[in-house]
Amino acid sequence: MKAAKATATFAKNHAAAITSFVVSTAVFAGCEALTAGVGSIGCAAAAGAVGSLVEQGFACAQNGGDDCDAGAFAGAAVTGAIAGALGGALGRRKVGC
């Protein structure tokens, strides 16, 4: 019973991160499937942008105000896309060749 309550509390407190991870993973997997792996860096950028937009949506719902501004969402999308692209590029880099 105690473990179930702790798990529920954890999920509630980390809902934005969990949802962002699930959605961005689905976007990346779908994109990779559609491009047959050719668009890996672009897929990583798209997944990063979507993940950041999900987190921004949670921030907007919780805080309102400036977190719901179009600029906040645009900034989140750009930041997520850049982070995703950089991560994708680093993941494709061959080590030890």
PDB file of N, CA and C in Angstrom:
ATOM      1  N   MET A   1       0.815  -1.189   0.000  1.00  0.00           N
ATOM      2  CA  MET A   1       0.000   0.000   0.000  1.00  0.00           C
ATOM      3  C   MET A   1       0.864   1.261   0.000  1.00  0.00           C
ATOM      4  N   LYS A   2       1.933   1.224   0.809  1.00  0.00           N
ATOM      5  CA  LYS A   2       2.818   2.375   0.898  1.00  0.00           C
ATOM      6  C   LYS A   2       3.537   2.618  -0.440  1.00  0.00           C
ATOM      7  N   ALA A   3       3.951   1.530  -1.086  1.00  0.00           N
ATOM      8  CA  ALA A   3       4.639   1.651  -2.374  1.00  0.00           C
ATOM      9  C   ALA A   3       3.712   2.211  -3.445  1.00  0.00           C
ATOM     10  N   ALA A   4       2.462   1.799  -3.433  1.00  0.00           N
ATOM     11  CA  ALA A   4       1.497   2.298  -4.417  1.00  0.00           C
ATOM     12  C   ALA A   4       1.271   3.790  -4.230  1.00  0.00           C
ATOM     13  N   LYS A   5       1.187   4.232  -2.989  1.00  0.00           N
ATOM     14  CA  LYS A   5       0.988   5.661  -2.713  1.00  0.00           C
ATOM     15  C   LYS A   5       2.215   6.463  -3.137  1.00  0.00           C
ATOM     16  N   ALA A   6       3.396   5.934  -2.865  1.00  0.00           N
ATOM     17  CA  ALA A   6       4.630   6.610  -3.270  1.00  0.00           C
ATOM     18  C   ALA A   6       4.733   6.697  -4.787  1.00  0.00           C
ATOM     19  N   THR A   7       4.337   5.631  -5.464  1.00  0.00           N
ATOM     20  CA  THR A   7       4.365   5.617  -6.931  1.00  0.00           C
ATOM     21  C   THR A   7       3.392   6.639  -7.504  1.00  0.00           C
ATOM     22  N   ALA A   8       2.202   6.703  -6.927  1.00  0.00           N
ATOM     23  CA  ALA A   8       1.199   7.665  -7.393  1.00  0.00           C
ATOM     24  C   ALA A   8       1.674   9.094  -7.165  1.00  0.00           C
ATOM     25  N   THR A   9       2.287   9.346  -6.025  1.00  0.00           N
ATOM     26  CA  THR A   9       2.812  10.683  -5.731  1.00  0.00           C
ATOM     27  C   THR A   9       3.922  11.044  -6.707  1.00  0.00           C
ATOM     28  N   PHE A  10       4.814  10.094  -6.968  1.00  0.00           N
ATOM     29  CA  PHE A  10       5.905  10.327  -7.912  1.00  0.00           C
ATOM     30  C   PHE A  10       5.356  10.659  -9.294  1.00  0.00           C
ATOM     31  N   ALA A  11       4.406   9.866  -9.758  1.00  0.00           N
ATOM     32  CA  ALA A  11       3.811  10.083 -11.083  1.00  0.00           C
ATOM     33  C   ALA A  11       3.140  11.443 -11.165  1.00  0.00           C
ATOM     34  N   LYS A  12       2.445  11.839 -10.109  1.00  0.00           N
ATOM     35  CA  LYS A  12       1.775  13.143 -10.095  1.00  0.00           C
ATOM     36  C   LYS A  12       2.793  14.277 -10.139  1.00  0.00           C
ATOM     37  N   ASN A  13       3.855  14.152  -9.357  1.00  0.00           N
ATOM     38  CA  ASN A  13       4.866  15.205  -9.285  1.00  0.00           C
ATOM     39  C   ASN A  13       5.734  15.299 -10.538  1.00  0.00           C
ATOM     40  N   HIS A  14       5.781  14.232 -11.309  1.00  0.00           N
ATOM     41  CA  HIS A  14       6.634  14.204 -12.503  1.00  0.00           C
ATOM     42  C   HIS A  14       5.824  13.968 -13.781  1.00  0.00           C
ATOM     43  N   ALA A  15       4.561  14.297 -13.753  1.00  0.00           N
ATOM     44  CA  ALA A  15       3.674  14.040 -14.895  1.00  0.00           C
ATOM     45  C   ALA A  15       4.168  14.711 -16.173  1.00  0.00           C
ATOM     46  N   ALA A  16       4.656  15.936 -16.064  1.00  0.00           N
ATOM     47  CA  ALA A  16       5.121  16.647 -17.260  1.00  0.00           C
ATOM     48  C   ALA A  16       6.304  15.934 -17.892  1.00  0.00           C
ATOM     49  N   ALA A  17       7.274  15.546 -17.091  1.00  0.00           N
ATOM     50  CA  ALA A  17       8.466  14.882 -17.618  1.00  0.00           C
ATOM     51  C   ALA A  17       8.120  13.512 -18.188  1.00  0.00           C
ATOM     52  N   ILE A  18       7.262  12.777 -17.499  1.00  0.00           N
ATOM     53  CA  ILE A  18       6.865  11.447 -17.970  1.00  0.00           C
ATOM     54  C   ILE A  18       6.115  11.551 -19.294  1.00  0.00           C
ATOM     55  N   THR A  19       5.156  12.460 -19.357  1.00  0.00           N
ATOM     56  CA  THR A  19       4.375  12.641 -20.581  1.00  0.00           C
ATOM     57  C   THR A  19       5.259  13.117 -21.719  1.00  0.00           C
ATOM     58  N   SER A  20       6.148  14.060 -21.437  1.00  0.00           N
ATOM     59  CA  SER A  20       7.071  14.571 -22.449  1.00  0.00           C
ATOM     60  C   SER A  20       7.931  13.445 -23.009  1.00  0.00           C
ATOM     61  N   PHE A  21       8.441  12.589 -22.141  1.00  0.00           N
ATOM     62  CA  PHE A  21       9.275  11.473 -22.568  1.00  0.00           C
ATOM     63  C   PHE A  21       8.499  10.514 -23.474  1.00  0.00           C
ATOM     64  N   VAL A  22       7.304  10.169 -23.055  1.00  0.00           N
ATOM     65  CA  VAL A  22       6.487   9.220 -23.828  1.00  0.00           C
ATOM     66  C   VAL A  22       6.145   9.798 -25.201  1.00  0.00           C
ATOM     67  N   VAL A  23       5.701  11.051 -25.232  1.00  0.00           N
ATOM     68  CA  VAL A  23       5.301  11.677 -26.499  1.00  0.00           C
ATOM     69  C   VAL A  23       6.503  11.873 -27.419  1.00  0.00           C
ATOM     70  N   SER A  24       7.608  12.374 -26.883  1.00  0.00           N
ATOM     71  CA  SER A  24       8.776  12.604 -27.735  1.00  0.00           C
ATOM     72  C   SER A  24       9.351  11.290 -28.254  1.00  0.00           C
ATOM     73  N   THR A  25       9.298  10.240 -27.454  1.00  0.00           N
ATOM     74  CA  THR A  25       9.753   8.926 -27.907  1.00  0.00           C
ATOM     75  C   THR A  25       8.879   8.413 -29.052  1.00  0.00           C
ATOM     76  N   ALA A  26       7.582   8.606 -28.918  1.00  0.00           N
ATOM     77  CA  ALA A  26       6.655   8.182 -29.978  1.00  0.00           C
ATOM     78  C   ALA A  26       6.904   8.974 -31.262  1.00  0.00           C
ATOM     79  N   VAL A  27       7.139  10.276 -31.134  1.00  0.00           N
ATOM     80  CA  VAL A  27       7.414  11.107 -32.315  1.00  0.00           C
ATOM     81  C   VAL A  27       8.706  10.642 -32.991  1.00  0.00           C
ATOM     82  N   PHE A  28       9.740  10.408 -32.195  1.00  0.00           N
ATOM     83  CA  PHE A  28      11.010   9.969 -32.769  1.00  0.00           C
ATOM     84  C   PHE A  28      10.862   8.616 -33.472  1.00  0.00           C
ATOM     85  N   ALA A  29      10.219   7.673 -32.802  1.00  0.00           N
ATOM     86  CA  ALA A  29      10.045   6.336 -33.382  1.00  0.00           C
ATOM     87  C   ALA A  29       9.225   6.394 -34.669  1.00  0.00           C
ATOM     88  N   GLY A  30       8.163   7.168 -34.660  1.00  0.00           N
ATOM     89  CA  GLY A  30       7.336   7.305 -35.861  1.00  0.00           C
ATOM     90  C   GLY A  30       8.095   7.953 -37.001  1.00  0.00           C
ATOM     91  N   CYS A  31       8.836   8.980 -36.693  1.00  0.00           N
ATOM     92  CA  CYS A  31       9.626   9.685 -37.705  1.00  0.00           C
ATOM     93  C   CYS A  31      10.706   8.766 -38.287  1.00  0.00           C
ATOM     94  N   GLU A  32      11.377   8.028 -37.415  1.00  0.00           N
ATOM     95  CA  GLU A  32      12.411   7.097 -37.881  1.00  0.00           C
ATOM     96  C   GLU A  32      11.809   6.034 -38.798  1.00  0.00           C
ATOM     97  N   ALA A  33      10.624   5.558 -38.443  1.00  0.00           N
ATOM     98  CA  ALA A  33       9.956   4.554 -39.271  1.00  0.00           C
ATOM     99  C   ALA A  33       9.590   5.135 -40.637  1.00  0.00           C
ATOM    100  N   LEU A  34       9.086   6.359 -40.642  1.00  0.00           N
ATOM    101  CA  LEU A  34       8.683   6.993 -41.909  1.00  0.00           C
ATOM    102  C   LEU A  34       9.870   7.318 -42.806  1.00  0.00           C
ATOM    103  N   THR A  35      11.003   7.660 -42.210  1.00  0.00           N
ATOM    104  CA  THR A  35      12.173   8.041 -43.007  1.00  0.00           C
ATOM    105  C   THR A  35      13.175   6.909 -43.151  1.00  0.00           C
ATOM    106  N   ALA A  36      12.851   5.736 -42.638  1.00  0.00           N
ATOM    107  CA  ALA A  36      13.735   4.571 -42.690  1.00  0.00           C
ATOM    108  C   ALA A  36      15.111   4.881 -42.108  1.00  0.00           C
ATOM    109  N   GLY A  37      15.153   5.735 -41.088  1.00  0.00           N
ATOM    110  CA  GLY A  37      16.404   6.063 -40.420  1.00  0.00           C
ATOM    111  C   GLY A  37      17.223   7.140 -41.084  1.00  0.00           C
ATOM    112  N   VAL A  38      16.808   7.606 -42.259  1.00  0.00           N
ATOM    113  CA  VAL A  38      17.564   8.619 -42.981  1.00  0.00           C
ATOM    114  C   VAL A  38      17.465   9.987 -42.306  1.00  0.00           C
ATOM    115  N   GLY A  39      16.351  10.255 -41.654  1.00  0.00           N
ATOM    116  CA  GLY A  39      16.137  11.565 -41.057  1.00  0.00           C
ATOM    117  C   GLY A  39      16.427  11.617 -39.574  1.00  0.00           C
ATOM    118  N   SER A  40      17.403  10.852 -39.105  1.00  0.00           N
ATOM    119  CA  SER A  40      17.643  10.716 -37.667  1.00  0.00           C
ATOM    120  C   SER A  40      17.806  12.036 -36.937  1.00  0.00           C
ATOM    121  N   ILE A  41      18.640  12.932 -37.433  1.00  0.00           N
ATOM    122  CA  ILE A  41      18.867  14.201 -36.738  1.00  0.00           C
ATOM    123  C   ILE A  41      17.608  15.052 -36.798  1.00  0.00           C
ATOM    124  N   GLY A  42      16.933  15.076 -37.925  1.00  0.00           N
ATOM    125  CA  GLY A  42      15.670  15.808 -38.038  1.00  0.00           C
ATOM    126  C   GLY A  42      14.603  15.220 -37.137  1.00  0.00           C
ATOM    127  N   CYS A  43      14.584  13.891 -37.042  1.00  0.00           N
ATOM    128  CA  CYS A  43      13.619  13.225 -36.158  1.00  0.00           C
ATOM    129  C   CYS A  43      13.914  13.558 -34.709  1.00  0.00           C
ATOM    130  N   ALA A  44      15.186  13.617 -34.343  1.00  0.00           N
ATOM    131  CA  ALA A  44      15.573  13.982 -32.980  1.00  0.00           C
ATOM    132  C   ALA A  44      15.168  15.428 -32.685  1.00  0.00           C
ATOM    133  N   ALA A  45      15.320  16.306 -33.669  1.00  0.00           N
ATOM    134  CA  ALA A  45      14.916  17.705 -33.494  1.00  0.00           C
ATOM    135  C   ALA A  45      13.401  17.805 -33.319  1.00  0.00           C
ATOM    136  N   ALA A  46      12.657  17.068 -34.131  1.00  0.00           N
ATOM    137  CA  ALA A  46      11.194  17.085 -34.017  1.00  0.00           C
ATOM    138  C   ALA A  46      10.752  16.539 -32.666  1.00  0.00           C
ATOM    139  N   ALA A  47      11.367  15.456 -32.228  1.00  0.00           N
ATOM    140  CA  ALA A  47      11.023  14.866 -30.934  1.00  0.00           C
ATOM    141  C   ALA A  47      11.348  15.824 -29.800  1.00  0.00           C
ATOM    142  N   GLY A  48      12.482  16.495 -29.883  1.00  0.00           N
ATOM    143  CA  GLY A  48      12.858  17.477 -28.861  1.00  0.00           C
ATOM    144  C   GLY A  48      11.881  18.634 -28.804  1.00  0.00           C
ATOM    145  N   ALA A  49      11.473  19.113 -29.968  1.00  0.00           N
ATOM    146  CA  ALA A  49      10.516  20.221 -30.018  1.00  0.00           C
ATOM    147  C   ALA A  49       9.182  19.817 -29.412  1.00  0.00           C
ATOM    148  N   VAL A  50       8.692  18.650 -29.777  1.00  0.00           N
ATOM    149  CA  VAL A  50       7.404  18.177 -29.264  1.00  0.00           C
ATOM    150  C   VAL A  50       7.479  17.954 -27.758  1.00  0.00           C
ATOM    151  N   GLY A  51       8.564  17.343 -27.292  1.00  0.00           N
ATOM    152  CA  GLY A  51       8.729  17.114 -25.864  1.00  0.00           C
ATOM    153  C   GLY A  51       8.732  18.408 -25.077  1.00  0.00           C
ATOM    154  N   SER A  52       9.423  19.417 -25.583  1.00  0.00           N
ATOM    155  CA  SER A  52       9.461  20.710 -24.919  1.00  0.00           C
ATOM    156  C   SER A  52       8.101  21.399 -24.947  1.00  0.00           C
ATOM    157  N   LEU A  53       7.371  21.247 -26.044  1.00  0.00           N
ATOM    158  CA  LEU A  53       6.028  21.825 -26.119  1.00  0.00           C
ATOM    159  C   LEU A  53       5.080  21.182 -25.110  1.00  0.00           C
ATOM    160  N   VAL A  54       5.221  19.880 -24.906  1.00  0.00           N
ATOM    161  CA  VAL A  54       4.392  19.194 -23.905  1.00  0.00           C
ATOM    162  C   VAL A  54       4.698  19.754 -22.519  1.00  0.00           C
ATOM    163  N   GLU A  55       5.976  19.880 -22.192  1.00  0.00           N
ATOM    164  CA  GLU A  55       6.347  20.425 -20.879  1.00  0.00           C
ATOM    165  C   GLU A  55       5.857  21.858 -20.722  1.00  0.00           C
ATOM    166  N   GLN A  56       5.927  22.649 -21.790  1.00  0.00           N
ATOM    167  CA  GLN A  56       5.431  24.025 -21.735  1.00  0.00           C
ATOM    168  C   GLN A  56       3.926  24.034 -21.512  1.00  0.00           C
ATOM    169  N   GLY A  57       3.227  23.099 -22.111  1.00  0.00           N
ATOM    170  CA  GLY A  57       1.786  22.977 -21.894  1.00  0.00           C
ATOM    171  C   GLY A  57       1.459  22.708 -20.435  1.00  0.00           C
ATOM    172  N   PHE A  58       2.232  21.851 -19.805  1.00  0.00           N
ATOM    173  CA  PHE A  58       2.033  21.589 -18.371  1.00  0.00           C
ATOM    174  C   PHE A  58       2.308  22.848 -17.558  1.00  0.00           C
ATOM    175  N   ALA A  59       3.387  23.574 -17.894  1.00  0.00           N
ATOM    176  CA  ALA A  59       3.712  24.810 -17.180  1.00  0.00           C
ATOM    177  C   ALA A  59       2.596  25.829 -17.346  1.00  0.00           C
ATOM    178  N   CYS A  60       2.033  25.925 -18.537  1.00  0.00           N
ATOM    179  CA  CYS A  60       0.929  26.844 -18.806  1.00  0.00           C
ATOM    180  C   CYS A  60      -0.281  26.474 -17.957  1.00  0.00           C
ATOM    181  N   ALA A  61      -0.602  25.181 -17.925  1.00  0.00           N
ATOM    182  CA  ALA A  61      -1.768  24.733 -17.160  1.00  0.00           C
ATOM    183  C   ALA A  61      -1.592  24.978 -15.660  1.00  0.00           C
ATOM    184  N   GLN A  62      -0.374  24.839 -15.164  1.00  0.00           N
ATOM    185  CA  GLN A  62      -0.123  25.004 -13.737  1.00  0.00           C
ATOM    186  C   GLN A  62       0.031  26.460 -13.322  1.00  0.00           C
ATOM    187  N   ASN A  63       0.696  27.251 -14.161  1.00  0.00           N
ATOM    188  CA  ASN A  63       1.063  28.611 -13.755  1.00  0.00           C
ATOM    189  C   ASN A  63       0.267  29.710 -14.440  1.00  0.00           C
ATOM    190  N   GLY A  64      -0.223  29.438 -15.653  1.00  0.00           N
ATOM    191  CA  GLY A  64      -0.931  30.468 -16.416  1.00  0.00           C
ATOM    192  C   GLY A  64       0.007  31.608 -16.785  1.00  0.00           C
ATOM    193  N   GLY A  65      -0.556  32.768 -17.023  1.00  0.00           N
ATOM    194  CA  GLY A  65       0.220  33.983 -17.299  1.00  0.00           C
ATOM    195  C   GLY A  65       1.196  33.849 -18.445  1.00  0.00           C
ATOM    196  N   ASP A  66       2.432  34.270 -18.190  1.00  0.00           N
ATOM    197  CA  ASP A  66       3.463  34.282 -19.223  1.00  0.00           C
ATOM    198  C   ASP A  66       3.794  32.887 -19.754  1.00  0.00           C
ATOM    199  N   ASP A  67       3.547  31.857 -18.951  1.00  0.00           N
ATOM    200  CA  ASP A  67       3.817  30.497 -19.411  1.00  0.00           C
ATOM    201  C   ASP A  67       2.864  30.060 -20.520  1.00  0.00           C
ATOM    202  N   CYS A  68       1.786  30.827 -20.710  1.00  0.00           N
ATOM    203  CA  CYS A  68       0.817  30.513 -21.769  1.00  0.00           C
ATOM    204  C   CYS A  68       0.996  31.407 -22.994  1.00  0.00           C
ATOM    205  N   ASP A  69       1.974  32.265 -22.956  1.00  0.00           N
ATOM    206  CA  ASP A  69       2.258  33.199 -24.044  1.00  0.00           C
ATOM    207  C   ASP A  69       2.788  32.439 -25.263  1.00  0.00           C
ATOM    208  N   ALA A  70       2.430  32.910 -26.449  1.00  0.00           N
ATOM    209  CA  ALA A  70       2.909  32.272 -27.684  1.00  0.00           C
ATOM    210  C   ALA A  70       4.429  32.248 -27.744  1.00  0.00           C
ATOM    211  N   GLY A  71       5.057  33.292 -27.217  1.00  0.00           N
ATOM    212  CA  GLY A  71       6.517  33.351 -27.197  1.00  0.00           C
ATOM    213  C   GLY A  71       7.127  32.262 -26.336  1.00  0.00           C
ATOM    214  N   ALA A  72       6.460  31.929 -25.235  1.00  0.00           N
ATOM    215  CA  ALA A  72       6.955  30.859 -24.370  1.00  0.00           C
ATOM    216  C   ALA A  72       6.907  29.528 -25.101  1.00  0.00           C
ATOM    217  N   PHE A  73       5.827  29.290 -25.839  1.00  0.00           N
ATOM    218  CA  PHE A  73       5.713  28.047 -26.599  1.00  0.00           C
ATOM    219  C   PHE A  73       6.710  28.012 -27.754  1.00  0.00           C
ATOM    220  N   ALA A  74       6.890  29.141 -28.428  1.00  0.00           N
ATOM    221  CA  ALA A  74       7.856  29.207 -29.531  1.00  0.00           C
ATOM    222  C   ALA A  74       9.272  28.965 -29.019  1.00  0.00           C
ATOM    223  N   GLY A  75       9.599  29.594 -27.894  1.00  0.00           N
ATOM    224  CA  GLY A  75      10.919  29.406 -27.297  1.00  0.00           C
ATOM    225  C   GLY A  75      11.152  27.963 -26.889  1.00  0.00           C
ATOM    226  N   ALA A  76      10.129  27.341 -26.324  1.00  0.00           N
ATOM    227  CA  ALA A  76      10.240  25.937 -25.917  1.00  0.00           C
ATOM    228  C   ALA A  76      10.469  25.048 -27.133  1.00  0.00           C
ATOM    229  N   ALA A  77       9.747  25.312 -28.207  1.00  0.00           N
ATOM    230  CA  ALA A  77       9.896  24.498 -29.426  1.00  0.00           C
ATOM    231  C   ALA A  77      11.298  24.632 -30.005  1.00  0.00           C
ATOM    232  N   VAL A  78      11.801  25.854 -30.080  1.00  0.00           N
ATOM    233  CA  VAL A  78      13.137  26.081 -30.651  1.00  0.00           C
ATOM    234  C   VAL A  78      14.214  25.449 -29.774  1.00  0.00           C
ATOM    235  N   THR A  79      14.114  25.679 -28.469  1.00  0.00           N
ATOM    236  CA  THR A  79      15.096  25.113 -27.549  1.00  0.00           C
ATOM    237  C   THR A  79      15.083  23.584 -27.604  1.00  0.00           C
ATOM    238  N   GLY A  80      13.892  23.002 -27.619  1.00  0.00           N
ATOM    239  CA  GLY A  80      13.786  21.548 -27.699  1.00  0.00           C
ATOM    240  C   GLY A  80      14.332  21.001 -29.001  1.00  0.00           C
ATOM    241  N   ALA A  81      14.048  21.698 -30.110  1.00  0.00           N
ATOM    242  CA  ALA A  81      14.543  21.252 -31.412  1.00  0.00           C
ATOM    243  C   ALA A  81      16.063  21.291 -31.470  1.00  0.00           C
ATOM    244  N   ILE A  82      16.649  22.353 -30.939  1.00  0.00           N
ATOM    245  CA  ILE A  82      18.116  22.469 -30.937  1.00  0.00           C
ATOM    246  C   ILE A  82      18.730  21.369 -30.069  1.00  0.00           C
ATOM    247  N   ALA A  83      18.174  21.176 -28.870  1.00  0.00           N
ATOM    248  CA  ALA A  83      18.695  20.140 -27.978  1.00  0.00           C
ATOM    249  C   ALA A  83      18.543  18.753 -28.607  1.00  0.00           C
ATOM    250  N   GLY A  84      17.402  18.513 -29.238  1.00  0.00           N
ATOM    251  CA  GLY A  84      17.186  17.224 -29.887  1.00  0.00           C
ATOM    252  C   GLY A  84      18.150  16.997 -31.038  1.00  0.00           C
ATOM    253  N   ALA A  85      18.350  18.025 -31.851  1.00  0.00           N
ATOM    254  CA  ALA A  85      19.267  17.902 -32.987  1.00  0.00           C
ATOM    255  C   ALA A  85      20.697  17.660 -32.515  1.00  0.00           C
ATOM    256  N   LEU A  86      21.104  18.384 -31.481  1.00  0.00           N
ATOM    257  CA  LEU A  86      22.457  18.185 -30.952  1.00  0.00           C
ATOM    258  C   LEU A  86      22.620  16.774 -30.390  1.00  0.00           C
ATOM    259  N   GLY A  87      21.624  16.328 -29.664  1.00  0.00           N
ATOM    260  CA  GLY A  87      21.655  14.964 -29.138  1.00  0.00           C
ATOM    261  C   GLY A  87      21.684  13.934 -30.251  1.00  0.00           C
ATOM    262  N   GLY A  88      20.908  14.167 -31.287  1.00  0.00           N
ATOM    263  CA  GLY A  88      20.890  13.255 -32.429  1.00  0.00           C
ATOM    264  C   GLY A  88      22.216  13.235 -33.145  1.00  0.00           C
ATOM    265  N   ALA A  89      22.830  14.408 -33.295  1.00  0.00           N
ATOM    266  CA  ALA A  89      24.127  14.484 -33.960  1.00  0.00           C
ATOM    267  C   ALA A  89      25.206  13.781 -33.143  1.00  0.00           C
ATOM    268  N   LEU A  90      25.169  13.968 -31.834  1.00  0.00           N
ATOM    269  CA  LEU A  90      26.149  13.311 -30.973  1.00  0.00           C
ATOM    270  C   LEU A  90      25.945  11.795 -30.969  1.00  0.00           C
ATOM    271  N   GLY A  91      24.704  11.380 -31.060  1.00  0.00           N
ATOM    272  CA  GLY A  91      24.404   9.946 -31.083  1.00  0.00           C
ATOM    273  C   GLY A  91      24.884   9.269 -32.364  1.00  0.00           C
ATOM    274  N   ARG A  92      24.951  10.009 -33.444  1.00  0.00           N
ATOM    275  CA  ARG A  92      25.385   9.438 -34.743  1.00  0.00           C
ATOM    276  C   ARG A  92      26.904   9.437 -34.875  1.00  0.00           C
ATOM    277  N   ARG A  93      27.594  10.200 -34.035  1.00  0.00           N
ATOM    278  CA  ARG A  93      29.046  10.308 -34.138  1.00  0.00           C
ATOM    279  C   ARG A  93      29.698   8.966 -33.813  1.00  0.00           C
ATOM    280  N   LYS A  94      30.612   8.543 -34.659  1.00  0.00           N
ATOM    281  CA  LYS A  94      31.308   7.277 -34.443  1.00  0.00           C
ATOM    282  C   LYS A  94      32.517   7.508 -33.556  1.00  0.00           C
ATOM    283  N   VAL A  95      32.689   6.618 -32.602  1.00  0.00           N
ATOM    284  CA  VAL A  95      33.782   6.744 -31.653  1.00  0.00           C
ATOM    285  C   VAL A  95      34.859   5.705 -31.971  1.00  0.00           C
ATOM    286  N   GLY A  96      36.116   6.128 -31.912  1.00  0.00           N
ATOM    287  CA  GLY A  96      37.226   5.200 -32.056  1.00  0.00           C
ATOM    288  C   GLY A  96      37.562   4.804 -33.478  1.00  0.00           C
ATOM    289  N   CYS A  97      37.125   5.544 -34.474  1.00  0.00           N
ATOM    290  CA  CYS A  97      37.441   5.189 -35.867  1.00  0.00           C
ATOM    291  C   CYS A  97      38.665   5.908 -36.342  1.00  0.00           C
TER     292      CYS A  97
END
